[in-house]
Amino acid sequence: MPQPVIRASNLVKKYKDFAAVGGIDFEIAPGESFGFLGPNGAGKSTTMRMIGAVSTRTGGELEILGLDPDKYGPEVRSQLGVVPQQDNLDVDLRVRDNLIVYGRYFGLPTRTIAPRADELLGFAQLSDRAKARVEDLSGGMKRRLTIARALINDPKILLLDEPTTGLDPQARHILWDRLFRLKEQGTTLVLTTHYMDEAEQLCDRLVVVDKGSIMAEGSPADLIRRFSSREVLEVRFGGGRNEEVASQLGGIGDRHEVLPDRILVYSQDGEAELSRIHQLGLKPITSLVRRSSLEDVFLRLTGRSLIE
Amino acid sequence: MSVAAQPAAASSKVLGDLYARNAKSVMWRGYTATKTNTYLVIVSGFFEPVFYLLSMGIGLGALVGTVATTTGQEVPYAAFIAPALLAVSAMNGAVYDSTWNVFFKMNYAKLYEGMLATSLGPLDVALGEISLALARGALYAAGFMAVMQALGLNLAWSAILALPAVVLIAFGFAAVGMAITSYLKTFQQMDWINFFMLPMFLFSATFYPITVYPEPIQWIVQALPLWHGVELVRGLTTGALSTALLGHALYYVVMIAVGLVVTTRRLRHVFLD
Protein backbone atom coordinates (compact mmCIF):
# COMPACT_ATOMS: atom_id res chain seq x y z
CA MET A 1 0.00 0.00 0.00
CA PRO A 2 1.34 3.51 -0.81
CA GLN A 3 1.77 6.08 1.99
CA PRO A 4 -1.63 6.27 3.73
CA VAL A 5 -3.48 9.62 3.74
CA ILE A 6 -5.22 8.69 6.97
CA ARG A 7 -3.76 6.50 9.65
CA ALA A 8 -5.36 5.63 12.98
CA SER A 9 -4.02 3.35 15.61
CA ASN A 10 -5.83 2.44 18.81
CA LEU A 11 -8.05 5.51 18.29
CA VAL A 12 -10.32 6.16 21.29
CA LYS A 13 -13.06 8.71 21.96
CA LYS A 14 -14.78 8.71 25.33
CA TYR A 15 -17.66 10.86 26.53
CA LYS A 16 -17.36 10.66 30.32
CA ASP A 17 -17.35 6.90 30.90
CA PHE A 18 -18.93 5.92 27.60
CA ALA A 19 -16.46 4.88 24.89
CA ALA A 20 -18.06 5.96 21.59
CA VAL A 21 -14.96 4.70 19.78
CA GLY A 22 -13.07 2.02 21.66
CA GLY A 23 -9.60 1.67 20.16
CA ILE A 24 -9.79 1.19 16.39
CA ASP A 25 -7.02 0.85 13.80
CA PHE A 26 -7.24 1.60 10.09
CA GLU A 27 -5.23 3.04 7.22
CA ILE A 28 -6.65 4.68 4.11
CA ALA A 29 -4.62 4.90 0.91
CA PRO A 30 -4.69 7.88 -1.48
CA GLY A 31 -7.45 7.52 -4.08
CA GLU A 32 -9.10 4.79 -2.08
CA SER A 33 -12.79 4.68 -1.33
CA PHE A 34 -13.11 3.55 2.27
CA GLY A 35 -16.26 2.86 4.22
CA PHE A 36 -17.39 2.50 7.81
CA LEU A 37 -20.40 0.19 7.80
CA GLY A 38 -22.40 -0.17 10.98
CA PRO A 39 -25.74 0.55 12.65
CA ASN A 40 -26.67 3.87 14.25
CA GLY A 41 -24.63 4.44 17.40
CA ALA A 42 -21.70 2.31 16.25
CA GLY A 43 -19.28 5.23 16.57
CA LYS A 44 -19.09 6.02 12.84
CA SER A 45 -19.96 9.71 13.08
CA THR A 46 -17.65 10.19 16.06
CA THR A 47 -14.81 8.68 14.04
CA MET A 48 -15.65 10.97 11.12
CA ARG A 49 -15.61 14.01 13.40
CA MET A 50 -12.16 13.09 14.65
CA ILE A 51 -10.92 12.63 11.07
CA GLY A 52 -12.57 15.95 10.20
CA ALA A 53 -10.52 17.67 12.94
CA VAL A 54 -13.61 18.94 14.77
CA SER A 55 -13.38 16.50 17.65
CA THR A 56 -10.30 15.74 19.71
CA ARG A 57 -9.46 12.12 20.49
CA THR A 58 -9.25 10.71 24.01
CA GLY A 59 -6.44 8.29 23.17
CA GLY A 60 -4.39 6.62 20.46
CA GLU A 61 -2.84 8.05 17.33
CA LEU A 62 -4.41 9.79 14.34
CA GLU A 63 -2.68 11.28 11.32
CA ILE A 64 -4.41 13.04 8.44
CA LEU A 65 -2.10 13.77 5.50
CA GLY A 66 0.79 13.42 7.93
CA LEU A 67 -0.62 15.92 10.44
CA ASP A 68 -2.06 15.45 13.89
CA PRO A 69 -5.58 16.93 13.65
CA ASP A 70 -5.59 17.89 17.34
CA LYS A 71 -2.58 20.14 16.78
CA TYR A 72 -3.15 21.31 13.23
CA GLY A 73 -6.93 21.60 13.07
CA PRO A 74 -7.19 24.47 10.53
CA GLU A 75 -4.41 23.03 8.31
CA VAL A 76 -6.08 19.61 8.25
CA ARG A 77 -9.55 21.05 7.69
CA SER A 78 -8.31 23.15 4.77
CA GLN A 79 -7.50 19.91 2.91
CA LEU A 80 -10.79 18.15 3.64
CA GLY A 81 -14.24 18.29 2.15
CA VAL A 82 -16.99 17.48 4.63
CA VAL A 83 -20.52 16.29 3.86
CA PRO A 84 -22.23 16.08 7.25
CA GLN A 85 -25.04 13.70 8.08
CA GLN A 86 -27.58 16.52 8.22
CA ASP A 87 -27.40 19.18 5.54
CA ASN A 88 -26.20 22.46 7.00
CA LEU A 89 -26.46 24.58 3.88
CA ASP A 90 -26.80 28.31 4.41
CA VAL A 91 -30.51 28.89 3.83
CA ASP A 92 -30.07 32.68 3.82
CA LEU A 93 -27.96 32.44 0.67
CA ARG A 94 -28.78 31.44 -2.87
CA VAL A 95 -27.42 28.21 -4.34
CA ARG A 96 -24.31 29.60 -6.04
CA ASP A 97 -23.57 31.97 -3.14
CA ASN A 98 -23.44 28.94 -0.86
CA LEU A 99 -20.39 27.78 -2.79
CA ILE A 100 -18.74 31.20 -3.03
CA VAL A 101 -19.20 32.08 0.64
CA TYR A 102 -17.99 28.64 1.75
CA GLY A 103 -14.87 29.00 -0.40
CA ARG A 104 -14.15 32.31 1.31
CA TYR A 105 -14.22 30.59 4.71
CA PHE A 106 -11.09 28.80 3.47
CA GLY A 107 -9.53 32.17 2.73
CA LEU A 108 -9.63 31.57 -1.04
CA PRO A 109 -9.97 34.60 -3.32
CA THR A 110 -13.21 35.03 -5.28
CA ARG A 111 -11.41 34.86 -8.62
CA THR A 112 -10.33 31.30 -7.75
CA ILE A 113 -13.69 30.28 -6.35
CA ALA A 114 -16.04 31.75 -8.95
CA PRO A 115 -15.03 29.55 -11.93
CA ARG A 116 -14.79 26.55 -9.63
CA ALA A 117 -18.29 27.21 -8.28
CA ASP A 118 -19.72 27.21 -11.80
CA GLU A 119 -17.88 24.01 -12.63
CA LEU A 120 -19.14 22.34 -9.45
CA LEU A 121 -22.72 23.45 -10.10
CA GLY A 122 -22.41 21.64 -13.42
CA PHE A 123 -21.02 18.58 -11.69
CA ALA A 124 -23.90 18.63 -9.19
CA GLN A 125 -26.40 19.10 -12.06
CA LEU A 126 -27.56 22.36 -10.50
CA SER A 127 -26.38 24.90 -13.09
CA ASP A 128 -29.95 25.98 -13.85
CA ARG A 129 -30.59 26.44 -10.10
CA ALA A 130 -27.65 28.78 -9.43
CA LYS A 131 -29.93 31.64 -8.35
CA ALA A 132 -32.52 29.50 -6.55
CA ARG A 133 -33.11 29.59 -2.83
CA VAL A 134 -31.82 26.60 -0.91
CA GLU A 135 -35.21 25.89 0.66
CA ASP A 136 -36.74 25.44 -2.81
CA LEU A 137 -34.40 22.54 -3.64
CA SER A 138 -35.43 18.89 -3.28
CA GLY A 139 -33.67 16.64 -0.76
CA GLY A 140 -31.47 15.11 -3.45
CA MET A 141 -30.52 18.52 -4.85
CA LYS A 142 -29.60 19.80 -1.39
CA ARG A 143 -27.39 16.78 -0.89
CA ARG A 144 -25.67 17.33 -4.24
CA LEU A 145 -25.16 21.00 -3.37
CA THR A 146 -23.63 19.95 -0.05
CA ILE A 147 -21.21 17.71 -1.94
CA ALA A 148 -20.38 20.50 -4.41
CA ARG A 149 -19.77 22.81 -1.44
CA ALA A 150 -17.45 20.24 0.14
CA LEU A 151 -15.38 20.28 -3.08
CA ILE A 152 -14.97 24.06 -3.32
CA ASN A 153 -11.55 24.02 -1.62
CA ASP A 154 -10.34 21.23 -3.94
CA PRO A 155 -9.89 18.83 -1.02
CA LYS A 156 -7.55 15.85 -1.00
CA ILE A 157 -10.05 13.81 1.01
CA LEU A 158 -13.84 13.90 0.91
CA LEU A 159 -15.64 12.82 4.11
CA LEU A 160 -19.25 11.71 3.66
CA ASP A 161 -21.36 10.89 6.72
CA GLU A 162 -24.40 8.86 5.66
CA PRO A 163 -24.54 10.54 2.25
CA THR A 164 -27.86 9.13 1.05
CA THR A 165 -29.85 8.67 4.25
CA GLY A 166 -33.35 10.02 3.78
CA LEU A 167 -33.21 10.20 -0.02
CA ASP A 168 -35.60 8.42 -2.37
CA PRO A 169 -34.16 5.61 -4.55
CA GLN A 170 -33.82 7.72 -7.69
CA ALA A 171 -32.03 10.53 -5.87
CA ARG A 172 -29.71 7.98 -4.28
CA HIS A 173 -28.71 6.57 -7.66
CA ILE A 174 -27.96 10.03 -9.05
CA LEU A 175 -25.82 10.74 -6.00
CA TRP A 176 -23.98 7.43 -6.24
CA ASP A 177 -23.22 8.18 -9.86
CA ARG A 178 -21.69 11.55 -8.90
CA LEU A 179 -19.62 10.00 -6.12
CA PHE A 180 -18.47 7.25 -8.45
CA ARG A 181 -17.19 9.91 -10.86
CA LEU A 182 -15.21 11.54 -8.08
CA LYS A 183 -13.74 8.17 -7.21
CA GLU A 184 -12.76 7.68 -10.86
CA GLN A 185 -11.02 11.06 -10.80
CA GLY A 186 -8.90 9.83 -7.91
CA THR A 187 -10.52 11.66 -4.97
CA THR A 188 -10.09 9.78 -1.70
CA LEU A 189 -13.57 9.07 -0.36
CA VAL A 190 -14.26 8.19 3.26
CA LEU A 191 -17.86 7.41 4.00
CA THR A 192 -20.06 5.99 6.68
CA THR A 193 -23.25 4.18 5.91
CA HIS A 194 -25.72 1.76 7.35
CA TYR A 195 -26.88 0.77 3.87
CA MET A 196 -25.15 -2.33 2.61
CA ASP A 197 -25.99 -1.57 -1.01
CA GLU A 198 -24.30 1.80 -0.69
CA ALA A 199 -21.19 0.22 0.79
CA GLU A 200 -21.16 -2.37 -2.01
CA GLN A 201 -21.53 0.29 -4.69
CA LEU A 202 -18.98 2.77 -3.46
CA CYS A 203 -16.38 1.16 -1.23
CA ASP A 204 -13.14 -0.46 -2.37
CA ARG A 205 -12.59 -1.50 1.19
CA LEU A 206 -14.55 -1.17 4.37
CA VAL A 207 -14.59 -1.92 8.05
CA VAL A 208 -17.64 -3.29 9.81
CA VAL A 209 -18.07 -1.39 13.07
CA ASP A 210 -20.30 -2.12 16.01
CA LYS A 211 -20.31 -0.58 19.49
CA GLY A 212 -17.15 1.39 18.82
CA SER A 213 -15.07 -1.56 17.63
CA ILE A 214 -14.03 -2.90 14.25
CA MET A 215 -15.48 -6.38 13.68
CA ALA A 216 -13.94 -7.11 10.28
CA GLU A 217 -12.12 -5.43 7.42
CA GLY A 218 -11.91 -6.13 3.68
CA SER A 219 -13.44 -5.46 0.29
CA PRO A 220 -17.22 -6.04 0.08
CA ALA A 221 -16.75 -9.24 -2.00
CA ASP A 222 -14.01 -10.46 0.31
CA LEU A 223 -16.14 -9.94 3.42
CA ILE A 224 -19.09 -11.73 1.87
CA ARG A 225 -16.87 -14.65 0.90
CA ARG A 226 -15.34 -14.90 4.35
CA PHE A 227 -18.40 -14.39 6.52
CA SER A 228 -21.33 -15.58 4.45
CA SER A 229 -22.31 -18.16 1.84
CA ARG A 230 -22.88 -17.52 -1.85
CA GLU A 231 -26.65 -17.48 -1.65
CA VAL A 232 -29.31 -16.90 0.94
CA LEU A 233 -32.77 -18.41 1.02
CA GLU A 234 -35.33 -16.31 2.89
CA VAL A 235 -38.46 -18.15 4.02
CA ARG A 236 -41.43 -16.79 5.96
CA PHE A 237 -43.86 -18.94 7.86
CA GLY A 238 -45.74 -16.12 9.55
CA GLY A 239 -47.61 -15.78 12.84
CA GLY A 240 -44.66 -16.43 15.13
CA ARG A 241 -44.10 -19.92 13.67
CA ASN A 242 -40.56 -19.12 12.42
CA GLU A 243 -38.88 -20.16 15.68
CA GLU A 244 -40.79 -23.43 15.80
CA VAL A 245 -40.13 -24.30 12.14
CA ALA A 246 -36.43 -23.41 12.46
CA SER A 247 -35.92 -26.27 14.90
CA GLN A 248 -36.95 -28.69 12.14
CA LEU A 249 -34.43 -27.32 9.64
CA GLY A 250 -31.38 -29.13 11.03
CA GLY A 251 -29.11 -30.23 8.19
CA ILE A 252 -30.55 -27.79 5.67
CA GLY A 253 -28.02 -25.16 4.44
CA ASP A 254 -24.64 -24.32 5.98
CA ARG A 255 -26.42 -22.58 8.86
CA HIS A 256 -29.50 -20.45 9.46
CA GLU A 257 -30.56 -17.30 11.28
CA VAL A 258 -34.03 -16.78 12.74
CA LEU A 259 -35.28 -13.19 12.52
CA PRO A 260 -38.62 -12.02 13.95
CA ASP A 261 -40.28 -12.10 10.51
CA ARG A 262 -38.30 -14.70 8.54
CA ILE A 263 -35.68 -17.43 8.53
CA LEU A 264 -32.44 -16.96 6.57
CA VAL A 265 -30.86 -20.15 5.24
CA TYR A 266 -27.23 -19.76 4.13
CA SER A 267 -26.14 -22.05 1.30
CA GLN A 268 -24.25 -22.38 -1.98
CA ASP A 269 -27.53 -23.23 -3.72
CA GLY A 270 -30.68 -21.61 -2.36
CA GLU A 271 -33.12 -23.30 -4.76
CA ALA A 272 -31.89 -26.76 -3.72
CA GLU A 273 -32.46 -25.92 -0.05
CA LEU A 274 -35.95 -24.66 -0.82
CA SER A 275 -36.93 -27.94 -2.46
CA ARG A 276 -35.53 -29.82 0.55
CA ILE A 277 -37.74 -27.70 2.82
CA HIS A 278 -40.75 -28.59 0.65
CA GLN A 279 -39.77 -32.28 0.89
CA LEU A 280 -40.00 -32.00 4.69
CA GLY A 281 -43.64 -31.05 4.17
CA LEU A 282 -43.12 -27.45 5.30
CA LYS A 283 -44.93 -24.77 3.32
CA PRO A 284 -43.45 -21.27 3.65
CA ILE A 285 -45.87 -18.39 2.92
CA THR A 286 -43.19 -16.67 0.85
CA SER A 287 -39.70 -17.66 -0.24
CA LEU A 288 -36.86 -15.77 -1.92
CA VAL A 289 -33.40 -16.76 -3.07
CA ARG A 290 -30.81 -13.96 -3.28
CA ARG A 291 -27.08 -13.36 -3.30
CA SER A 292 -25.39 -12.83 0.05
CA SER A 293 -24.87 -9.19 0.99
CA LEU A 294 -23.02 -7.16 3.58
CA GLU A 295 -26.22 -7.23 5.62
CA ASP A 296 -25.59 -10.97 6.10
CA VAL A 297 -21.98 -10.30 7.00
CA PHE A 298 -23.11 -7.86 9.64
CA LEU A 299 -25.70 -10.25 11.00
CA ARG A 300 -23.09 -12.99 11.23
CA LEU A 301 -20.57 -10.78 12.99
CA THR A 302 -22.89 -9.11 15.49
CA GLY A 303 -26.03 -11.21 15.62
CA ARG A 304 -28.04 -8.09 14.79
CA SER A 305 -29.45 -6.34 11.73
CA LEU A 306 -27.95 -3.12 10.38
CA ILE A 307 -31.23 -1.23 10.38
CA GLU A 308 -33.26 -1.81 13.50
CA MET B 1 4.88 9.90 7.29
CA SER B 2 7.79 12.22 7.81
CA VAL B 3 7.97 14.79 10.57
CA ALA B 4 9.08 17.33 7.97
CA ALA B 5 5.50 17.46 6.72
CA GLN B 6 4.44 19.47 9.79
CA PRO B 7 3.96 23.09 8.78
CA ALA B 8 6.38 25.21 10.78
CA ALA B 9 4.20 28.31 10.71
CA ALA B 10 1.35 26.60 12.52
CA SER B 11 3.23 25.92 15.73
CA SER B 12 4.21 29.57 16.14
CA LYS B 13 0.68 30.96 15.90
CA VAL B 14 -0.24 32.69 19.14
CA LEU B 15 -3.93 31.90 19.01
CA GLY B 16 -3.37 28.41 17.60
CA ASP B 17 -6.45 26.99 15.99
CA LEU B 18 -8.76 29.62 17.48
CA TYR B 19 -8.19 32.29 14.88
CA ALA B 20 -7.41 32.11 11.16
CA ARG B 21 -7.43 35.89 10.52
CA ASN B 22 -10.45 35.46 8.32
CA ALA B 23 -13.32 37.05 10.28
CA LYS B 24 -14.00 39.12 7.15
CA SER B 25 -15.33 36.04 5.34
CA VAL B 26 -17.94 35.65 8.10
CA MET B 27 -18.86 39.34 7.72
CA TRP B 28 -19.07 38.94 3.99
CA ARG B 29 -21.43 36.01 4.47
CA GLY B 30 -23.66 38.22 6.62
CA TYR B 31 -23.61 40.98 4.05
CA THR B 32 -24.53 38.55 1.24
CA ALA B 33 -27.32 37.04 3.37
CA THR B 34 -28.74 40.49 4.14
CA LYS B 35 -28.60 41.45 0.48
CA THR B 36 -30.38 38.22 -0.46
CA ASN B 37 -33.18 38.74 2.00
CA THR B 38 -35.41 41.63 2.91
CA TYR B 39 -34.16 45.11 3.77
CA LEU B 40 -37.26 45.67 5.86
CA VAL B 41 -35.74 44.40 9.11
CA ILE B 42 -32.84 46.80 8.65
CA VAL B 43 -35.14 49.77 8.14
CA SER B 44 -37.37 49.01 11.14
CA GLY B 45 -34.35 49.17 13.46
CA PHE B 46 -33.79 52.78 12.46
CA PHE B 47 -37.32 54.00 13.07
CA GLU B 48 -37.89 52.62 16.55
CA PRO B 49 -35.73 55.12 18.48
CA VAL B 50 -36.86 57.95 16.19
CA PHE B 51 -40.49 57.27 17.15
CA TYR B 52 -39.57 57.25 20.83
CA LEU B 53 -37.75 60.53 20.42
CA LEU B 54 -40.64 62.21 18.64
CA SER B 55 -43.36 61.01 21.02
CA MET B 56 -41.54 61.40 24.34
CA GLY B 57 -38.93 64.04 23.56
CA ILE B 58 -41.15 66.42 21.68
CA GLY B 59 -44.54 65.46 23.15
CA LEU B 60 -43.65 64.81 26.77
CA GLY B 61 -40.80 67.33 26.59
CA ALA B 62 -43.31 70.19 26.18
CA LEU B 63 -44.69 69.35 29.65
CA VAL B 64 -41.37 68.65 31.32
CA GLY B 65 -39.28 71.60 30.19
CA THR B 66 -35.62 71.20 31.16
CA VAL B 67 -33.82 68.48 33.15
CA ALA B 68 -30.49 68.53 34.97
CA THR B 69 -27.76 66.14 33.75
CA THR B 70 -25.28 64.43 36.07
CA THR B 71 -23.00 67.46 35.89
CA GLY B 72 -25.85 69.80 36.85
CA GLN B 73 -26.29 71.28 33.38
CA GLU B 74 -29.95 72.13 32.54
CA VAL B 75 -30.89 70.75 29.11
CA PRO B 76 -34.21 70.49 27.21
CA TYR B 77 -35.97 67.19 27.89
CA ALA B 78 -35.56 66.00 24.28
CA ALA B 79 -31.80 66.64 24.45
CA PHE B 80 -31.77 64.68 27.73
CA ILE B 81 -33.41 61.52 26.40
CA ALA B 82 -32.06 61.54 22.82
CA PRO B 83 -28.55 60.32 23.78
CA ALA B 84 -30.12 57.71 26.06
CA LEU B 85 -32.27 56.45 23.19
CA LEU B 86 -29.16 56.28 21.04
CA ALA B 87 -27.44 54.09 23.63
CA VAL B 88 -30.58 51.97 23.98
CA SER B 89 -30.84 51.39 20.25
CA ALA B 90 -27.18 50.35 20.18
CA MET B 91 -27.93 47.92 22.97
CA ASN B 92 -31.10 46.54 21.40
CA GLY B 93 -29.55 46.05 17.97
CA ALA B 94 -26.44 44.39 19.36
CA VAL B 95 -28.39 42.17 21.72
CA TYR B 96 -30.86 41.10 19.07
CA ASP B 97 -28.10 40.22 16.62
CA SER B 98 -25.99 38.42 19.19
CA THR B 99 -28.75 36.51 20.97
CA TRP B 100 -31.76 35.54 18.83
CA ASN B 101 -29.83 35.51 15.58
CA VAL B 102 -26.89 33.62 17.05
CA PHE B 103 -29.16 31.20 18.91
CA PHE B 104 -30.94 30.28 15.71
CA LYS B 105 -27.72 29.90 13.73
CA MET B 106 -26.11 27.75 16.42
CA ASN B 107 -28.97 25.42 17.14
CA TYR B 108 -31.21 25.29 14.09
CA ALA B 109 -29.43 26.45 10.96
CA LYS B 110 -26.21 24.64 12.01
CA LEU B 111 -24.41 27.53 10.38
CA TYR B 112 -21.47 27.59 12.77
CA GLU B 113 -21.05 23.84 12.50
CA GLY B 114 -20.50 24.32 8.76
CA MET B 115 -18.14 27.27 9.26
CA LEU B 116 -16.00 25.42 11.79
CA ALA B 117 -15.60 22.43 9.45
CA THR B 118 -13.52 24.80 7.27
CA SER B 119 -10.22 26.38 8.20
CA LEU B 120 -12.01 29.07 10.23
CA GLY B 121 -11.50 29.14 13.98
CA PRO B 122 -14.12 30.01 16.63
CA LEU B 123 -12.68 33.50 17.12
CA ASP B 124 -13.15 34.23 13.40
CA VAL B 125 -16.81 33.30 13.74
CA ALA B 126 -17.32 35.35 16.92
CA LEU B 127 -15.52 38.43 15.58
CA GLY B 128 -17.18 38.22 12.17
CA GLU B 129 -20.68 37.95 13.59
CA ILE B 130 -20.11 40.71 16.14
CA SER B 131 -18.49 43.05 13.60
CA LEU B 132 -21.49 42.68 11.37
CA ALA B 133 -23.81 43.60 14.25
CA LEU B 134 -21.60 46.64 14.88
CA ALA B 135 -21.67 47.76 11.26
CA ARG B 136 -25.44 47.65 11.39
CA GLY B 137 -25.50 49.44 14.75
CA ALA B 138 -23.20 52.17 13.44
CA LEU B 139 -25.52 52.70 10.48
CA TYR B 140 -28.53 53.17 12.79
CA ALA B 141 -26.56 55.45 15.05
CA ALA B 142 -25.46 57.66 12.17
CA GLY B 143 -29.10 57.96 11.02
CA PHE B 144 -30.32 58.77 14.51
CA MET B 145 -27.59 61.35 15.04
CA ALA B 146 -28.61 63.04 11.81
CA VAL B 147 -32.15 63.30 13.22
CA MET B 148 -30.75 64.72 16.48
CA GLN B 149 -28.74 67.26 14.54
CA ALA B 150 -31.80 68.31 12.55
CA LEU B 151 -33.78 68.77 15.77
CA GLY B 152 -30.93 70.73 17.38
CA LEU B 153 -30.34 68.14 20.10
CA ASN B 154 -26.56 67.89 19.71
CA LEU B 155 -25.49 70.58 22.14
CA ALA B 156 -21.70 70.39 21.77
CA TRP B 157 -18.95 69.59 19.25
CA SER B 158 -18.16 66.40 21.18
CA ALA B 159 -21.45 64.93 19.94
CA ILE B 160 -19.54 63.56 16.97
CA LEU B 161 -17.66 61.29 19.41
CA ALA B 162 -20.97 59.70 20.34
CA LEU B 163 -20.71 57.70 17.12
CA PRO B 164 -17.61 55.67 18.11
CA ALA B 165 -19.01 55.53 21.66
CA VAL B 166 -22.15 53.86 20.35
CA VAL B 167 -20.06 51.30 18.47
CA LEU B 168 -18.18 50.58 21.69
CA ILE B 169 -21.45 50.11 23.55
CA ALA B 170 -22.79 47.82 20.84
CA PHE B 171 -19.55 45.82 20.86
CA GLY B 172 -19.81 45.29 24.61
CA PHE B 173 -23.43 44.12 24.47
CA ALA B 174 -22.82 41.94 21.41
CA ALA B 175 -19.79 40.19 22.93
CA VAL B 176 -21.54 39.49 26.22
CA GLY B 177 -24.82 38.62 24.46
CA MET B 178 -23.14 36.04 22.26
CA ALA B 179 -21.31 34.58 25.25
CA ILE B 180 -24.55 34.16 27.21
CA THR B 181 -26.39 32.77 24.19
CA SER B 182 -23.77 30.08 23.72
CA TYR B 183 -24.90 28.58 27.04
CA LEU B 184 -28.63 28.66 26.30
CA LYS B 185 -30.44 25.63 24.98
CA THR B 186 -34.14 26.52 24.72
CA PHE B 187 -36.35 29.40 23.63
CA GLN B 188 -37.69 29.62 27.20
CA GLN B 189 -34.20 30.46 28.44
CA MET B 190 -33.91 33.06 25.69
CA ASP B 191 -36.94 34.85 27.15
CA TRP B 192 -34.92 35.62 30.26
CA ILE B 193 -32.83 37.98 28.17
CA ASN B 194 -35.91 40.11 27.42
CA PHE B 195 -36.92 39.89 31.05
CA PHE B 196 -33.62 41.54 31.95
CA MET B 197 -33.47 44.04 29.09
CA LEU B 198 -36.82 45.80 29.50
CA PRO B 199 -36.36 47.01 33.10
CA MET B 200 -32.78 48.00 32.28
CA PHE B 201 -34.12 50.12 29.42
CA LEU B 202 -36.73 51.82 31.59
CA PHE B 203 -34.73 52.41 34.77
CA SER B 204 -31.16 53.25 33.63
CA ALA B 205 -31.61 57.04 33.94
CA THR B 206 -32.98 56.88 30.43
CA PHE B 207 -36.00 59.13 30.85
CA TYR B 208 -35.14 60.99 34.06
CA PRO B 209 -32.03 61.66 36.19
CA ILE B 210 -30.78 58.86 38.41
CA THR B 211 -31.12 61.17 41.46
CA VAL B 212 -34.85 60.40 41.70
CA TYR B 213 -33.91 57.03 43.23
CA PRO B 214 -32.87 56.43 46.83
CA GLU B 215 -29.15 55.73 47.10
CA PRO B 216 -29.19 51.89 47.30
CA ILE B 217 -31.25 51.75 44.09
CA GLN B 218 -28.80 54.12 42.43
CA TRP B 219 -25.99 51.65 43.20
CA ILE B 220 -27.88 48.85 41.48
CA VAL B 221 -28.54 50.98 38.41
CA GLN B 222 -24.91 52.06 38.28
CA ALA B 223 -23.76 48.45 38.34
CA LEU B 224 -25.72 47.68 35.17
CA PRO B 225 -24.16 48.24 31.75
CA LEU B 226 -26.81 50.42 30.13
CA TRP B 227 -26.43 53.24 32.68
CA HIS B 228 -22.76 53.55 31.71
CA GLY B 229 -23.73 53.71 28.05
CA VAL B 230 -26.39 56.35 28.65
CA GLU B 231 -24.03 58.51 30.74
CA LEU B 232 -21.24 58.17 28.18
CA VAL B 233 -23.34 59.20 25.20
CA ARG B 234 -25.18 61.92 27.13
CA GLY B 235 -21.89 63.39 28.30
CA LEU B 236 -20.69 63.61 24.74
CA THR B 237 -23.82 65.04 23.11
CA THR B 238 -24.43 67.61 25.85
CA GLY B 239 -20.74 68.52 26.13
CA ALA B 240 -20.45 67.60 29.82
CA LEU B 241 -16.97 66.14 29.44
CA SER B 242 -15.31 64.63 32.50
CA THR B 243 -12.98 61.80 33.43
CA ALA B 244 -16.07 59.83 34.46
CA LEU B 245 -16.64 59.25 30.73
CA LEU B 246 -13.41 57.27 30.59
CA GLY B 247 -14.67 55.06 33.40
CA HIS B 248 -17.88 54.39 31.49
CA ALA B 249 -15.88 53.51 28.36
CA LEU B 250 -13.66 51.18 30.39
CA TYR B 251 -16.75 49.31 31.59
CA TYR B 252 -17.44 48.41 27.95
CA VAL B 253 -13.83 47.47 27.22
CA VAL B 254 -14.07 44.91 30.03
CA MET B 255 -17.40 43.62 28.66
CA ILE B 256 -15.82 43.18 25.23
CA ALA B 257 -12.80 41.31 26.56
CA VAL B 258 -14.79 38.98 28.81
CA GLY B 259 -17.44 38.40 26.14
CA LEU B 260 -14.93 37.48 23.44
CA VAL B 261 -12.95 35.14 25.66
CA VAL B 262 -16.05 33.30 26.86
CA THR B 263 -17.63 33.13 23.40
CA THR B 264 -14.49 31.74 21.79
CA ARG B 265 -14.12 29.12 24.50
CA ARG B 266 -17.74 28.11 24.25
CA LEU B 267 -17.73 27.82 20.46
CA ARG B 268 -14.63 25.70 20.74
CA HIS B 269 -16.23 23.53 23.40
CA VAL B 270 -19.50 23.08 21.51
CA PHE B 271 -18.23 22.61 17.96
CA LEU B 272 -14.65 21.40 18.39
CA ASP B 273 -15.00 19.07 21.37
Short mmCIF file of C-alpha atoms in Angstrom, two decimals, chain A residues 32-37 180 183 189-193 197-207 218-221 294:
data_model
loop_
_atom_site.label_atom_id
_atom_site.label_comp_id
_atom_site.label_asym_id
_atom_site.label_seq_id
_atom_site.Cartn_x
_atom_site.Cartn_y
_atom_site.Cartn_z
CA GLU A 32 -9.10 4.79 -2.08
CA SER A 33 -12.79 4.68 -1.33
CA PHE A 34 -13.11 3.55 2.27
CA GLY A 35 -16.26 2.86 4.22
CA PHE A 36 -17.39 2.50 7.81
CA LEU A 37 -20.40 0.19 7.80
CA PHE A 180 -18.47 7.25 -8.45
CA LYS A 183 -13.74 8.17 -7.21
CA LEU A 189 -13.57 9.07 -0.36
CA VAL A 190 -14.26 8.19 3.26
CA LEU A 191 -17.86 7.41 4.00
CA THR A 192 -20.06 5.99 6.68
CA THR A 193 -23.25 4.18 5.91
CA ASP A 197 -25.99 -1.57 -1.01
CA GLU A 198 -24.30 1.80 -0.69
CA ALA A 199 -21.19 0.22 0.79
CA GLU A 200 -21.16 -2.37 -2.01
CA GLN A 201 -21.53 0.29 -4.69
CA LEU A 202 -18.98 2.77 -3.46
CA CYS A 203 -16.38 1.16 -1.23
CA ASP A 204 -13.14 -0.46 -2.37
CA ARG A 205 -12.59 -1.50 1.19
CA LEU A 206 -14.55 -1.17 4.37
CA VAL A 207 -14.59 -1.92 8.05
CA GLY A 218 -11.91 -6.13 3.68
CA SER A 219 -13.44 -5.46 0.29
CA PRO A 220 -17.22 -6.04 0.08
CA ALA A 221 -16.75 -9.24 -2.00
CA LEU A 294 -23.02 -7.16 3.58
#
